[in-house]
Every structure is written in C-alpha cells, then in structure tokens.
PDB file of C-alpha atoms in Angstrom:
ATOM      1  CA  ASN A 851      -3.757 -14.226 -10.718  1.00  0.00           C
ATOM      2  CA  PHE A 852      -0.836 -12.320  -9.174  1.00  0.00           C
ATOM      3  CA  ILE A 853      -0.991  -9.333 -11.537  1.00  0.00           C
ATOM      4  CA  ASN A 854      -4.732  -8.886 -10.975  1.00  0.00           C
ATOM      5  CA  LYS A 855      -4.280  -8.848  -7.179  1.00  0.00           C
ATOM      6  CA  PHE A 856      -1.324  -6.478  -7.460  1.00  0.00           C
ATOM      7  CA  ASN A 857      -3.346  -4.209  -9.733  1.00  0.00           C
ATOM      8  CA  LYS A 858      -6.334  -4.155  -7.344  1.00  0.00           C
ATOM      9  CA  ILE A 859      -4.115  -3.049  -4.464  1.00  0.00           C
ATOM     10  CA  ILE A 860      -2.405  -0.365  -6.587  1.00  0.00           C
ATOM     11  CA  ILE A 861      -5.754   1.047  -7.674  1.00  0.00           C
ATOM     12  CA  LYS A 862      -6.876   1.310  -4.039  1.00  0.00           C
ATOM     13  CA  VAL A 863      -3.689   2.709  -2.520  1.00  0.00           C
ATOM     14  CA  THR A 864      -3.155   5.257  -5.317  1.00  0.00           C
ATOM     15  CA  ASP A 865      -6.845   6.216  -5.288  1.00  0.00           C
ATOM     16  CA  GLY A 866      -7.141   5.159  -8.923  1.00  0.00           C
ATOM     17  CA  LYS A 867      -4.246   7.251 -10.234  1.00  0.00           C
ATOM     18  CA  TYR A 868      -2.393   4.119 -11.441  1.00  0.00           C
ATOM     19  CA  SER A 869      -3.650   0.834 -12.883  1.00  0.00           C
ATOM     20  CA  ASN A 870      -2.930  -1.796 -15.531  1.00  0.00           C
ATOM     21  CA  ILE A 871       0.291  -3.177 -14.042  1.00  0.00           C
ATOM     22  CA  ASN A 872       2.585  -4.959 -16.479  1.00  0.00           C
ATOM     23  CA  ILE A 873       5.720  -6.791 -15.300  1.00  0.00           C
ATOM     24  CA  LEU A 874       8.149  -7.607 -18.103  1.00  0.00           C
ATOM     25  CA  ASP A 875      10.401 -10.673 -18.179  1.00  0.00           C
ATOM     26  CA  ASP A 876      13.389  -8.528 -17.158  1.00  0.00           C
ATOM     27  CA  GLY A 877      11.534  -7.366 -14.030  1.00  0.00           C
ATOM     28  CA  GLU A 878      10.720  -3.873 -15.255  1.00  0.00           C
ATOM     29  CA  ILE A 879       7.297  -2.723 -14.068  1.00  0.00           C
ATOM     30  CA  PHE A 880       5.056  -0.452 -16.124  1.00  0.00           C
ATOM     31  CA  THR A 881       1.730   1.057 -15.155  1.00  0.00           C
ATOM     32  CA  LYS A 882      -0.900   3.327 -16.641  1.00  0.00           C
ATOM     33  CA  ASP A 883      -0.920   6.849 -15.272  1.00  0.00           C
ATOM     34  CA  ASN A 884      -4.657   7.476 -15.486  1.00  0.00           C
ATOM     35  CA  GLU A 885      -4.308  11.245 -14.993  1.00  0.00           C
ATOM     36  CA  LYS A 886      -1.952  11.588 -17.976  1.00  0.00           C
ATOM     37  CA  ASN A 887      -3.498   8.655 -19.853  1.00  0.00           C
ATOM     38  CA  LYS A 888      -0.127   7.110 -20.672  1.00  0.00           C
ATOM     39  CA  ILE A 889       1.995   4.066 -19.782  1.00  0.00           C
ATOM     40  CA  VAL A 890       5.020   4.800 -17.552  1.00  0.00           C
ATOM     41  CA  ASN A 891       7.890   2.845 -16.031  1.00  0.00           C
ATOM     42  CA  ILE A 892       7.479   2.992 -12.254  1.00  0.00           C
ATOM     43  CA  LYS A 893      11.153   4.039 -11.996  1.00  0.00           C
ATOM     44  CA  SER A 894      10.073   7.447 -13.314  1.00  0.00           C
ATOM     45  CA  LEU A 895       7.613   7.980 -10.440  1.00  0.00           C
ATOM     46  CA  SER A 896       8.234   9.780  -7.136  1.00  0.00           C
ATOM     47  CA  ALA A 897       9.841   8.013  -4.172  1.00  0.00           C
ATOM     48  CA  GLY A 898       6.489   7.971  -2.352  1.00  0.00           C
ATOM     49  CA  THR A 899       4.701   6.368  -5.295  1.00  0.00           C
ATOM     50  CA  ILE A 900       7.479   3.825  -5.783  1.00  0.00           C
ATOM     51  CA  ASP A 901       7.116   2.958  -2.075  1.00  0.00           C
ATOM     52  CA  GLN A 902       3.387   2.389  -2.701  1.00  0.00           C
ATOM     53  CA  PHE A 903       4.230  -0.025  -5.525  1.00  0.00           C
ATOM     54  CA  ASN A 904       6.829  -1.820  -3.406  1.00  0.00           C
ATOM     55  CA  LEU A 905       4.399  -2.262  -0.520  1.00  0.00           C
ATOM     56  CA  ALA A 906       1.595  -3.382  -2.858  1.00  0.00           C
ATOM     57  CA  PHE A 907       3.973  -5.916  -4.427  1.00  0.00           C
ATOM     58  CA  ARG A 908       4.993  -7.310  -1.011  1.00  0.00           C
ATOM     59  CA  LEU A 909       1.347  -7.494   0.094  1.00  0.00           C
ATOM     60  CA  THR A 910       0.469  -9.370  -3.092  1.00  0.00           C
ATOM     61  CA  VAL A 911       3.315 -11.822  -2.476  1.00  0.00           C
ATOM     62  CA  LEU A 912       2.138 -12.317   1.121  1.00  0.00           C
ATOM     63  CA  MET A 913      -1.403 -12.996  -0.054  1.00  0.00           C
ATOM     64  CA  ASN A 914      -0.134 -15.591  -2.549  1.00  0.00           C
ATOM     65  CA  ILE A 915       2.393 -17.571  -0.494  1.00  0.00           C
ATOM     66  CA  SER A 916      -0.007 -19.084   1.986  1.00  0.00           C
ATOM     67  CA  LYS A 917      -3.646 -20.008   2.248  1.00  0.00           C
ATOM     68  CA  GLU A 918      -3.325 -19.052   5.922  1.00  0.00           C
ATOM     69  CA  LYS A 919      -4.114 -15.398   6.625  1.00  0.00           C
ATOM     70  CA  LEU A 920      -0.666 -14.270   7.767  1.00  0.00           C
ATOM     71  CA  PRO A 921      -0.406 -11.026   9.762  1.00  0.00           C
ATOM     72  CA  ILE A 922       1.053  -7.897   8.212  1.00  0.00           C
ATOM     73  CA  ILE A 923       3.723  -6.289  10.400  1.00  0.00           C
ATOM     74  CA  LEU A 924       5.231  -2.955   9.355  1.00  0.00           C
ATOM     75  CA  ASP A 925       7.838  -0.812  11.089  1.00  0.00           C
ATOM     76  CA  GLU A 926       8.208   2.829   9.977  1.00  0.00           C
ATOM     77  CA  ALA A 927       6.989   1.808   6.527  1.00  0.00           C
ATOM     78  CA  PHE A 928       5.526   5.158   5.472  1.00  0.00           C
ATOM     79  CA  VAL A 929       8.460   7.568   5.685  1.00  0.00           C
ATOM     80  CA  ASN A 930       8.147   8.629   2.018  1.00  0.00           C
ATOM     81  CA  TYR A 931       4.350   8.809   2.079  1.00  0.00           C
ATOM     82  CA  ASP A 932       2.615  12.159   2.069  1.00  0.00           C
ATOM     83  CA  ASN A 933      -0.590  12.396   4.096  1.00  0.00           C
ATOM     84  CA  THR A 934      -2.816  11.495   1.130  1.00  0.00           C
ATOM     85  CA  ARG A 935      -0.809   8.336   0.369  1.00  0.00           C
ATOM     86  CA  LEU A 936      -0.796   7.436   4.049  1.00  0.00           C
ATOM     87  CA  LYS A 937      -4.552   7.881   4.356  1.00  0.00           C
ATOM     88  CA  ASN A 938      -5.097   5.682   1.273  1.00  0.00           C
ATOM     89  CA  ILE A 939      -2.975   2.816   2.623  1.00  0.00           C
ATOM     90  CA  LEU A 940      -4.529   3.059   6.088  1.00  0.00           C
ATOM     91  CA  LYS A 941      -8.012   2.924   4.526  1.00  0.00           C
ATOM     92  CA  TYR A 942      -6.888  -0.110   2.517  1.00  0.00           C
ATOM     93  CA  PHE A 943      -5.618  -1.792   5.687  1.00  0.00           C
ATOM     94  CA  GLU A 944      -8.929  -1.094   7.370  1.00  0.00           C
ATOM     95  CA  SER A 945     -10.727  -2.749   4.439  1.00  0.00           C
ATOM     96  CA  ILE A 946      -8.739  -5.981   4.915  1.00  0.00           C
ATOM     97  CA  SER A 947      -8.530  -5.887   8.725  1.00  0.00           C
ATOM     98  CA  ASP A 948     -11.392  -8.356   9.169  1.00  0.00           C
ATOM     99  CA  GLU A 949      -9.335 -11.034   7.408  1.00  0.00           C
ATOM    100  CA  ARG A 950      -5.785 -10.116   8.515  1.00  0.00           C
ATOM    101  CA  GLN A 951      -4.134  -8.714  11.588  1.00  0.00           C
ATOM    102  CA  ILE A 952      -2.168  -5.571  10.735  1.00  0.00           C
ATOM    103  CA  ILE A 953       0.453  -4.260  13.145  1.00  0.00           C
ATOM    104  CA  LEU A 954       2.085  -0.879  12.561  1.00  0.00           C
ATOM    105  CA  PHE A 955       5.074   0.305  14.544  1.00  0.00           C
ATOM    106  CA  THR A 956       5.920   4.005  14.364  1.00  0.00           C
ATOM    107  CA  SER A 957       7.821   6.555  16.414  1.00  0.00           C
ATOM    108  CA  ASN A 958       5.451   9.420  15.661  1.00  0.00           C
ATOM    109  CA  ASP A 959       1.734  10.095  15.837  1.00  0.00           C
ATOM    110  CA  ARG A 960       1.076  10.889  12.164  1.00  0.00           C
ATOM    111  CA  GLU A 961      -0.641   7.548  11.476  1.00  0.00           C
ATOM    112  CA  LYS A 962      -2.841   7.958  14.562  1.00  0.00           C
ATOM    113  CA  ARG A 963      -3.823  11.518  13.595  1.00  0.00           C
ATOM    114  CA  ILE A 964      -4.746  10.437  10.060  1.00  0.00           C
ATOM    115  CA  MET A 965      -6.756   7.446  11.284  1.00  0.00           C
ATOM    116  CA  ASP A 966      -8.579   9.673  13.780  1.00  0.00           C
ATOM    117  CA  SER A 967      -9.385  12.352  11.195  1.00  0.00           C
ATOM    118  CA  GLY A 968     -10.433   9.740   8.601  1.00  0.00           C
ATOM    119  CA  ASN A 969     -12.586   7.750  11.064  1.00  0.00           C
ATOM    120  CA  ILE A 970     -10.443   4.674  10.403  1.00  0.00           C
ATOM    121  CA  LYS A 971     -10.906   2.060  13.115  1.00  0.00           C
ATOM    122  CA  TYR A 972      -7.820   0.844  14.968  1.00  0.00           C
ATOM    123  CA  ASN A 973      -6.485  -0.273  18.333  1.00  0.00           C
ATOM    124  CA  PHE A 974      -3.673   1.852  19.757  1.00  0.00           C
ATOM    125  CA  ILE A 975      -0.965   0.804  22.190  1.00  0.00           C
ATOM    126  CA  ASN A 976       1.455   3.473  23.392  1.00  0.00           C
ATOM    127  CA  MET A 977       4.773   1.920  24.363  1.00  0.00           C
ATOM    128  CA  ASN A 978       6.277   4.990  26.077  1.00  0.00           C
TER     129      ASN A 978
END
C-alpha cells in the first residue's frame, strides 16, 4: 500500500519524529508529530522537514511505478537539510543501496563528510 510505504520512509528519514501519514482527498497531507503527540498539517512544518516529506513521497512513487528497480538520481537535493536530516537520508539510502543504485550530485563536500563521519558506505567520484 502506498501510504504504508510512504510512512515507513518518513519514519526512517525523520528518525521517528513523524509517522501516521494521512493524505486527504484534496491532497492535504497530515502526519503525527510524535514529540508533541499531535496531528499536524505538513504545511506547518519547517522547509527542511517539508523537503523530507517531498523526497519521501517521490521515492514512494518511484517504488510503486515499476517492478524494475529504477535508479535514484538526485542533484543538489539537500539544500534545506540540516546535518541531522542529511545523515538520516544518507543512512536510509545506504539501507536500500543493495537493491537500487543511488547517484548524488553535489557541488560541496557536506554529503561526503557526513557519510565519512557516519561510516556510511559509498563510492565517490570527483569531477573537478
């Protein structure tokens, strides 16, 4: 089920802060803020958290459109992520990297530093 997959990704990339996704017929998305123990509209969340929801939604769509394991290609996708959010998504990508190829393009070394410090496995190609 789409919502269950979306919810599983949100739980992982927010480190359990948000769960219980509910998408209304008008497209509004609500989630449970587990720290405050209340239901919130994602529009009320920070730009970084909304970016996490957007990425999780796109990943869920990707995982549902094809039985083939399509690659995930991202270019400068983490601009609004703080280091904690970035580490969570990179750990999530590592957890699915055996089943999908994940390609990240970035103009800085923040992702590399976080993967190094978090012992997250990756292959690095410098295009300078």
